Coordinates of C-alpha atoms and ligand atoms in Angstrom, one line a residue:
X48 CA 0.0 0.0 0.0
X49 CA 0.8 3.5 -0.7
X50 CA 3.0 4.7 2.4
X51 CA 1.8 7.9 2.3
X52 CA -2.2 7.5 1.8
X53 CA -1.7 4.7 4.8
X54 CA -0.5 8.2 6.7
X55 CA -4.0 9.8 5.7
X56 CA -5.8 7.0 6.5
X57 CA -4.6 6.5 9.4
X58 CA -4.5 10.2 11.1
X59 CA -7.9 10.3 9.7
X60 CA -8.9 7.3 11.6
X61 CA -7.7 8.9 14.6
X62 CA -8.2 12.2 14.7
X63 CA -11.5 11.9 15.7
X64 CA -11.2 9.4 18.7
X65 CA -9.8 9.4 21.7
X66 CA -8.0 5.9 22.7
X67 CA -7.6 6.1 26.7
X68 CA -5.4 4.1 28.3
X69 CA -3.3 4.0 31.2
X70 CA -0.1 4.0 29.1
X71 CA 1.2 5.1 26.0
X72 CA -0.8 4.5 22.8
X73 CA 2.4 5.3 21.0
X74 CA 4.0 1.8 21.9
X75 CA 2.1 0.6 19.0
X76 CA 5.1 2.1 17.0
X77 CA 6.5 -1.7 18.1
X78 CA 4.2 -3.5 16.5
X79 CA 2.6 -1.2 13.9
X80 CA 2.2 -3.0 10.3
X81 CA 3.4 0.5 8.9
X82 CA 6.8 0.1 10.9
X83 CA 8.0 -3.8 10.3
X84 CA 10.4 -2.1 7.5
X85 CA 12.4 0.7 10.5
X86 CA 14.2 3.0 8.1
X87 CA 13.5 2.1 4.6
X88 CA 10.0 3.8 5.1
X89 CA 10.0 7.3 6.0
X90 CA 8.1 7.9 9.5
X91 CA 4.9 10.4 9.0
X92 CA 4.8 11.9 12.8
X93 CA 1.2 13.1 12.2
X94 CA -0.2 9.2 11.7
X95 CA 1.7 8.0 15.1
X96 CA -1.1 7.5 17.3
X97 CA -1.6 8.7 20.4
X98 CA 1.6 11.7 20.9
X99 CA 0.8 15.2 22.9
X100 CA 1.9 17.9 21.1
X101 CA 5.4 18.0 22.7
X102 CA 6.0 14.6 20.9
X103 CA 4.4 15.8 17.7
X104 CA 7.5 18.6 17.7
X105 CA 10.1 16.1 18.6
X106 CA 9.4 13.9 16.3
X107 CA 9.1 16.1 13.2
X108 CA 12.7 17.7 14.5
X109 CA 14.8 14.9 15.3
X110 CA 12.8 12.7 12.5
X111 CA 16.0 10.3 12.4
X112 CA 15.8 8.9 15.8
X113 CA 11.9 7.8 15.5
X114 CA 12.8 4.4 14.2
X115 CA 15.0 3.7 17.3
X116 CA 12.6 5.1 19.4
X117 CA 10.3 2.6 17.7
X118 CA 12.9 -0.1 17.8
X119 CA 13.6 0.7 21.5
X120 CA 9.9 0.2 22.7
X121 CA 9.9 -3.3 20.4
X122 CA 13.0 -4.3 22.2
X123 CA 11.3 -3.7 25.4
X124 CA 8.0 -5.6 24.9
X125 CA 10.7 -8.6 23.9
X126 CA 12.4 -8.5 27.0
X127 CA 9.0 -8.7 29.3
X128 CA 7.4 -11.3 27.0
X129 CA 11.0 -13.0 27.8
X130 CA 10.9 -12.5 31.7
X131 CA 7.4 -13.5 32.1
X132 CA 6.9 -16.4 29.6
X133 CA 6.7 -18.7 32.4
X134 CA 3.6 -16.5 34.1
X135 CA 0.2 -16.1 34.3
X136 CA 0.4 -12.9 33.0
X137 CA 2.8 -13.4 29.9
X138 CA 3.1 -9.6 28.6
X139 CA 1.1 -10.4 25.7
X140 CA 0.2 -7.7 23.5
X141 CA -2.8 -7.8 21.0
X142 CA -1.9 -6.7 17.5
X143 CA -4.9 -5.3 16.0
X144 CA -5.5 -2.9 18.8
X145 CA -3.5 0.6 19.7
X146 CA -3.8 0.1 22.7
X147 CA -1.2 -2.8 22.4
X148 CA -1.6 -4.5 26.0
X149 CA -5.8 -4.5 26.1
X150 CA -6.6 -3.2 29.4
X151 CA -4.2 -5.3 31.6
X152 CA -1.8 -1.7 32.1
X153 CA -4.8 0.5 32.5
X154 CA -4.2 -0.3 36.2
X155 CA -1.0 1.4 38.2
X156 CA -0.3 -2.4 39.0
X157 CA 3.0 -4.1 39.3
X158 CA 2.8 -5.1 35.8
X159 CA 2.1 -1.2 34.6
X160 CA 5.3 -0.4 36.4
X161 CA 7.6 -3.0 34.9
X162 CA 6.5 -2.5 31.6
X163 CA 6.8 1.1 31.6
X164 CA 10.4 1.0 32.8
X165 CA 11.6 -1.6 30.8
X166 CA 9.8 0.3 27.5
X167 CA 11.2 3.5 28.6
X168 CA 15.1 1.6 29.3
X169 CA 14.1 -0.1 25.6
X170 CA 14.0 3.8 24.4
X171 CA 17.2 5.0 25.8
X172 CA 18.9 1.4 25.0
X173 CA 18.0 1.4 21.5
X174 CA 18.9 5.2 20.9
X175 CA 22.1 4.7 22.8
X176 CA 23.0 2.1 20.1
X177 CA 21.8 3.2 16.8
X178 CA 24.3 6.8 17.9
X179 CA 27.2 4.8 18.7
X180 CA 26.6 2.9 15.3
X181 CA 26.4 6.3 13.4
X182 CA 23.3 6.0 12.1
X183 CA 22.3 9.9 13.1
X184 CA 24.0 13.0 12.3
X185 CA 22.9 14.5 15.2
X186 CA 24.4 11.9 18.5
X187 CA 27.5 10.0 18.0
X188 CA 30.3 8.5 20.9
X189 CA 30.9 9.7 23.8
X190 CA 33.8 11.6 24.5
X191 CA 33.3 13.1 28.1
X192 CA 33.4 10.2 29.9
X193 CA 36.7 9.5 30.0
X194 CA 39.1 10.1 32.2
X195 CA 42.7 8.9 32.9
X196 CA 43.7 6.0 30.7
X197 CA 44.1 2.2 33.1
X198 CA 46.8 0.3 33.5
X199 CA 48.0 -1.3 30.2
X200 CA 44.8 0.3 28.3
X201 CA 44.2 3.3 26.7
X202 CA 40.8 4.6 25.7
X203 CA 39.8 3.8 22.5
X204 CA 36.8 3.0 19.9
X205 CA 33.7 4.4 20.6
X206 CA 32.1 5.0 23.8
X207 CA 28.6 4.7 23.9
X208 CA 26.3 8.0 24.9
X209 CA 23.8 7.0 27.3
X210 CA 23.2 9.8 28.3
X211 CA 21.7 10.7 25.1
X212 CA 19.9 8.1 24.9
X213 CA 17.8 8.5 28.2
X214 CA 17.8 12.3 27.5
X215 CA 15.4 11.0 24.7
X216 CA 13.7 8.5 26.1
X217 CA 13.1 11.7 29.3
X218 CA 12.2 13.9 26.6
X219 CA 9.8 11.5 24.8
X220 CA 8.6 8.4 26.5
X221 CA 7.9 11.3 29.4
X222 CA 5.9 13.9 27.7
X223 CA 2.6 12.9 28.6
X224 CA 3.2 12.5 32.0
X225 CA 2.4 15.7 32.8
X226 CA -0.9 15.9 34.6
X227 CA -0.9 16.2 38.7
X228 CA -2.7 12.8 39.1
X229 CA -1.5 9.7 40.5
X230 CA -1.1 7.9 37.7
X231 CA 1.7 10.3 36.1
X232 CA 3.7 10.3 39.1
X233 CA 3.9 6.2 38.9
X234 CA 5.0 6.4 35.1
X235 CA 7.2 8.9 35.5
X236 CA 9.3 7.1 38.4
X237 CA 9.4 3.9 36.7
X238 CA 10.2 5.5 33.6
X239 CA 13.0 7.3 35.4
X240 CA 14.1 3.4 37.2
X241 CA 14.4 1.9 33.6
X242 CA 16.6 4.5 32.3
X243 CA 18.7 4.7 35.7
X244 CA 19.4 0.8 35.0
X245 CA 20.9 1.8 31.8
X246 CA 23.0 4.0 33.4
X247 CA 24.2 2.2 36.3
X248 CA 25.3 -1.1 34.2
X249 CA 27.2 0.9 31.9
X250 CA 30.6 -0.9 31.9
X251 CA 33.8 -0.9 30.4
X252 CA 34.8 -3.2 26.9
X253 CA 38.3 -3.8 25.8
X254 CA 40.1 -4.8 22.7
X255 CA 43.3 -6.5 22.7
X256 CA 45.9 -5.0 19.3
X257 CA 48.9 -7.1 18.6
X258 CA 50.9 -9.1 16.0
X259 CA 48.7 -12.5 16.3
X260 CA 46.6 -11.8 19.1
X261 CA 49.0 -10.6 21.6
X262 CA 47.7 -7.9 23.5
X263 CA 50.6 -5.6 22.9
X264 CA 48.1 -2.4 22.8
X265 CA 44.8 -2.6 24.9
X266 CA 41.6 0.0 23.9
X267 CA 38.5 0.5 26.0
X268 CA 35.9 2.4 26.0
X269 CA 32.2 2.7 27.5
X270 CA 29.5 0.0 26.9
X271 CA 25.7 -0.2 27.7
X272 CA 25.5 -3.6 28.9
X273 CA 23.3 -6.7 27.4
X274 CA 19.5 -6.1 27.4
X275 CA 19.0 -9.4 29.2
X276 CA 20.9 -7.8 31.8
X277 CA 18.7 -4.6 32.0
X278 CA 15.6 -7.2 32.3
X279 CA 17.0 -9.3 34.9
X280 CA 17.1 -6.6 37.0
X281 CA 14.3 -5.4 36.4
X282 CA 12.7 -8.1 36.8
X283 CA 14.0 -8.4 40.4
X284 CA 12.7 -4.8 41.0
X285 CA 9.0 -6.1 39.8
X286 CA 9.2 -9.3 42.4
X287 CA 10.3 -6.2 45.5
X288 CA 8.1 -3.3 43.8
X289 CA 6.6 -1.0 46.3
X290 CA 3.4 -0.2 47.1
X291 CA 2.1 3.1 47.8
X292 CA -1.0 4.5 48.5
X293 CA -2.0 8.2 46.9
X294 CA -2.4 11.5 48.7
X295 CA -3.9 14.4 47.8
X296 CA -2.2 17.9 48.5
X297 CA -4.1 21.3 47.5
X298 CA -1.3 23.2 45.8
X299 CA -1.7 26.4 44.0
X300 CA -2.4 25.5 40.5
X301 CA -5.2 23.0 42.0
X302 CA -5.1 19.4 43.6
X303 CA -1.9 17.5 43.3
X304 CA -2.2 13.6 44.0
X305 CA 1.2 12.4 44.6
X306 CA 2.7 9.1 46.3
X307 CA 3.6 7.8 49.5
X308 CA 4.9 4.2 50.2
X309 CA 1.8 2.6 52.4
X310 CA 4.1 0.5 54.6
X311 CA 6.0 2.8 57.1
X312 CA 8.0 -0.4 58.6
X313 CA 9.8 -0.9 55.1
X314 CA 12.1 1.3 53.8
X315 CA 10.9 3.9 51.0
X316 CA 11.5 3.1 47.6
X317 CA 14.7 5.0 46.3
X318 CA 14.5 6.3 42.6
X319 CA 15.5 2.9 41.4
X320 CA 12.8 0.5 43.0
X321 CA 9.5 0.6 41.0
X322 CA 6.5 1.6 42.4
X323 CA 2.6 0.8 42.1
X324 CA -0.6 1.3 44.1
X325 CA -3.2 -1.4 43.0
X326 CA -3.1 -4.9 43.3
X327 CA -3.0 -7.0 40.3
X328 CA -5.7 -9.9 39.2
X329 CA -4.9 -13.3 39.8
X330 CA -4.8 -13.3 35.9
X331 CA -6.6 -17.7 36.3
X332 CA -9.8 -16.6 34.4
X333 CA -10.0 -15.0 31.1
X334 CA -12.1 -11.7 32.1
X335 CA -11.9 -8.8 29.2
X336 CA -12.7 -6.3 31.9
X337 CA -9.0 -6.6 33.3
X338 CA -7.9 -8.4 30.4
X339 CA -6.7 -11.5 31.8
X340 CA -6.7 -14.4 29.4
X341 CA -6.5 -17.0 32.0
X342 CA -4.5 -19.6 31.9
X343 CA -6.7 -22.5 30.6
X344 CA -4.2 -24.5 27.2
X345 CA -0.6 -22.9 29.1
X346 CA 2.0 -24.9 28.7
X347 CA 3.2 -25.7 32.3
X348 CA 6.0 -27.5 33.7
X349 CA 5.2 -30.4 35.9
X350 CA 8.6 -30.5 38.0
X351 CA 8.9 -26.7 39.3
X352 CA 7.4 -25.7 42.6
X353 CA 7.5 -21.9 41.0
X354 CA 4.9 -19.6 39.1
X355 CA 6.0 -21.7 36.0
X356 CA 4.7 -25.5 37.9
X357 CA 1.4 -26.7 37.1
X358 CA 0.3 -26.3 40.5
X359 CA 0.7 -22.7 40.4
X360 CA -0.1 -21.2 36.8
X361 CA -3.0 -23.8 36.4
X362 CA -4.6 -21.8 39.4
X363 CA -5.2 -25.5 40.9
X364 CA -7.4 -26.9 38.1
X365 CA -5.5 -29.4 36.9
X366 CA -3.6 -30.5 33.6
X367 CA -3.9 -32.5 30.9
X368 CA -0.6 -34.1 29.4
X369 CA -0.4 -35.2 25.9
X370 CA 2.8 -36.7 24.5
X371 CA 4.6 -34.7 21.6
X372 CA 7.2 -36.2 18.9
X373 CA 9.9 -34.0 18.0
X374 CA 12.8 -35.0 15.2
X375 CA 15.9 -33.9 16.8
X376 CA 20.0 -34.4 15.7
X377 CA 21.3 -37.0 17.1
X378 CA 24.4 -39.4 16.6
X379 CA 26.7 -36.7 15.9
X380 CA 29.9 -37.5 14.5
X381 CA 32.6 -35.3 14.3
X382 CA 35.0 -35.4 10.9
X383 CA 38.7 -34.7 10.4
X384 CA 38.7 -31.4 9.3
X385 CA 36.0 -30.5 10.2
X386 CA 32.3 -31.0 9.7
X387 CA 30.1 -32.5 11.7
X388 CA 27.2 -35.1 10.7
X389 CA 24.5 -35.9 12.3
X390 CA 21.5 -38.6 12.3
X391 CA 17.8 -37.1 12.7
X392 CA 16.0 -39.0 16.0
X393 CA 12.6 -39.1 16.9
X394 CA 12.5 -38.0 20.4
X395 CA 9.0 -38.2 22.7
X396 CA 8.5 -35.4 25.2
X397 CA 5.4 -35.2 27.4
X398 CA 3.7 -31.6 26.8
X399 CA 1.7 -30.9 30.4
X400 CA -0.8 -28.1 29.6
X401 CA -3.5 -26.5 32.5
X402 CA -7.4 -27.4 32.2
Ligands
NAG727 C1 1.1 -16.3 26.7 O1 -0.2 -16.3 27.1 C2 -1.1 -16.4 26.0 C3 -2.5 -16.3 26.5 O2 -2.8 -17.2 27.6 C4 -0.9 -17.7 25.2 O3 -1.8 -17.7 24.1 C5 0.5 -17.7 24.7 O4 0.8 -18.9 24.1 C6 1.5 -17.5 25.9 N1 2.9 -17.4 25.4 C7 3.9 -18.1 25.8 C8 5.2 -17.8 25.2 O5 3.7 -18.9 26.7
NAG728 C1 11.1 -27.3 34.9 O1 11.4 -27.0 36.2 C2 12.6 -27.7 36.7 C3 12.7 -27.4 38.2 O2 12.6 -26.0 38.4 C4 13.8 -27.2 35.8 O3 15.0 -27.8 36.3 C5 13.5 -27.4 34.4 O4 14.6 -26.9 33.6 C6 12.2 -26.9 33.9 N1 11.9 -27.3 32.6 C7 11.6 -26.5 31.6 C8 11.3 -27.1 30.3 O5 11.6 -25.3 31.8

C-alpha cells in the first residue's frame, strides 16, 4: 500500500477518537504494520497514534531517531514477553488494537510499572546504540566520559552515549506525563528506574591490538551492557516493587495527588525501585474487563514448585498431558577437518498443559 495515503488513513482514523489508556498508545510504534520495515520507510509523525503535542515537535525535528525510538519500545516488549513467559500474565500484547496490552496496564499495578520502565530503558537502550553505530547525524560516541587511561589500556573506539539516549527517552517516553494525578507520578518514576538501569550497568569493553593476538596495545571504551541484563534486573525490582497508597495535596495550580509508600516499617523506595498502588488480578480466568486471558491451554511445567509448575499457573485446576514427537540431531559424528554429521532422532517429550 501507498506509504503515504496509509499516513491519511490512518491520522484520519484517529483524529477523531480518543483511545484512553493508562499508558502510551504510541508503543504501537513496536508493533505497527506501517513500521516492520524501520528505516526504509519514512516515518509520517502526524499518523503516530496517540503523541501530545510536545511529541508531535520532537518527532518532526529529530525525525532520524523515530525508528529507534520505535525499535527501542519493540526491544522492550521482547524482553518482558521474555521474563514472564513462564507467568500467568505473559506480557502479551494484542496486535490489532492501539492500545497494544488490552486493558491489563490500564491499572498502576506491578505489571504497569515494569512495563513502563523496561519500554522506557528499551528507548534510551535502543537510541544509545543506533548513535554509537552512526546511524544519526545528530548523537555520536561519547567523549566526556573518559578520564585517565588504566593500566595497560588506553581509551579507544567508541564510547557509547547513554546519556543521550535517556535524555530521549526523558524527553519522549515522558511527555505525557504531565498531569498532577497519581497515575503520572507512577510512570514517571518507573520510567526514570528503567533508564537509571541503563545508566548504572554501563561498563567498560576492551580490545586487545597485537601481532597474532597478543595484547601488545589494549583499547577500551564505555558500553551499555546486554538487554538481558537490564531485564533481569528489572525483573527483580518487579518481584520487590513497592506499594504506595496516593495522597492528595491542595497546591496552588489546583489538587496534586502524589505518592507515598503505604508500609512505614519498610524502607521507601529509592529512585531505582519501581513503584505501584493497586493490586494486580490473579490473571486464572479469562475476564476482558481486566484483560486476563486465563491460563486455561498454558504450557506448564510439571517438576517446578514456582509460578511456572502446574500447581501454580493452572490456578489449581489441573492439567492435561499429551505426548509430543519432536525430530531432533542425534548421533553426531565429528570429521577430520571438520564438519560434523548428524542422524535425525525421533525423540517423545510429554507436553503438560493446564485445564
Ligand atoms: C502467553 O499467554 C497467551 C494467553 O494465555 C498464550 O496464548 C501464549 O501462548 C503464551 N505465550 C507463551 C510464550 O507462553
Ligand atoms: C522445569 O522445572 C525444573 C525445576 O525447576 C527445571 O529444572 C527445568 O529446567 C524446567 N523445565 C523447563 C522445560 O523449563
Amino acid at each position: 500500500m501507498d506509504y503515504h495515503l496509509l499516513g491519511l488513513i490512518l491520522s484520519f482514523l484517529f483524529s477523531g477518537t480518543k483511545v484512553l489508556a493508562g499508558y502510551p498508545i504510541w508503543w504501537s510504534l513496536a508493533l505497527g504494520q506501517q513500521y516492520t520495515s524501520l528505516g526504509s520507510q519514512p516515518i509520517l509523525c502526524g499518523s503516530i497514534p496517540g503523541l501530545v503535542p510536545k511529541q508531535l515537535r520532537f518527532c518532526r525535528n529529530y525525525l532520524e531517531i523515530m525508528p529507534s525510538v520505535a525499535e527501542g519500545v519493540k526491544l522492550g516488549i521482547q524482553e518482558c514477553q521474555h521474563q514472564f513467559r513462564g507467568r500467568r500474565w505473559n506480557c502479551t500484547t494484542i496486535e490489532d488494537s492501539l492500545a497494544i496490552f488490552g486493558p491489563v496496564l490500564d491499572k498502576a499495578t506491578r505489571e504497569s510499572a515494569f512495563v513502563h520502565a523496561i519500554a522506557s530503558a528499551g528507548v534510551a537502550f535502543a537510541v544509545t546504540r543506533s548513535c554509537a553505530e552512526g546511524t544519526s547525524t545528530i548523537c555520536g560516541c561519547d567523549s566526556h566520559h573518559k578520564g585517565p587511561p588504566g593500566d595497560g589500556w588506553k581509551w579507544g573506539g567508541c564510547s557509547e552515549d547513554a546519556d543521550f539516549g535517556v535524555l530521549v527517552s526523558r524527553e519522549f517516553a515522558d511527555a505525557r506525563e504531565n498531569r498532577p494525578d497519581a497515575r503520572s507520578a507512577m510512570n514517571r518514576h518507573n520510567n526514570e528506574a528503567g533508564r537509571t538501569t541503563i545508566l548504572d550497568h554501563m561498563h567498560l569493553k576492551c580490545k586487545c591490538h597485537g601481532l597474532s593476538g597478543s595484547c601488545e596495545v589494549k583499547t577500551c571504551w564505555w558500553a551499555q551492557p546486554d538487554f538481558r541484563a537490564i531485564g533481569d534486573y528489572l525483573k527483580d525490582k518487579y518481584d520487590s516493587a513497592s506499594e504506595m497508597v496516593v495522597e492528595k495535596h491542595r497546591e496552588s495550580r489546583g489538587w496534586v495527588e502524589t505518592l507515598r509508600a503505604k508500609y512505614a516499617l519498610f524502607k521507601p523506595p529509592t529512585e531505582r525501585d519501581l513503584v505501584y498502588y493497586e493490586n494486580s488480578p490473579n490473571f486464572c480466568e479469562p475476564n476482558p474487563e481486566t484483560g486476563s486471558f486465563g491460563t486455561r491451554d498454558r504450557t506448564c511445567n510439571v517438576t517446578s514448585h514456582g509460578i511456572d509448575g502446574c500447581d501454580l499457573l493452572c490456578c489449581g485446576r489441573g492439567h492435561n498431558t499429551r505426548t509430543e514427537k519432536r525430530k531432533e540431531k542425534c548421533h553426531c559424528i565429528f570429521h577430520w577437518c571438520c564438519y560434523v554429521s548428524c542422524q535425525e532422532c525421533i525423540r517423545i517429550y510429554d507436553v503438560h498443559s493446564c485445564k
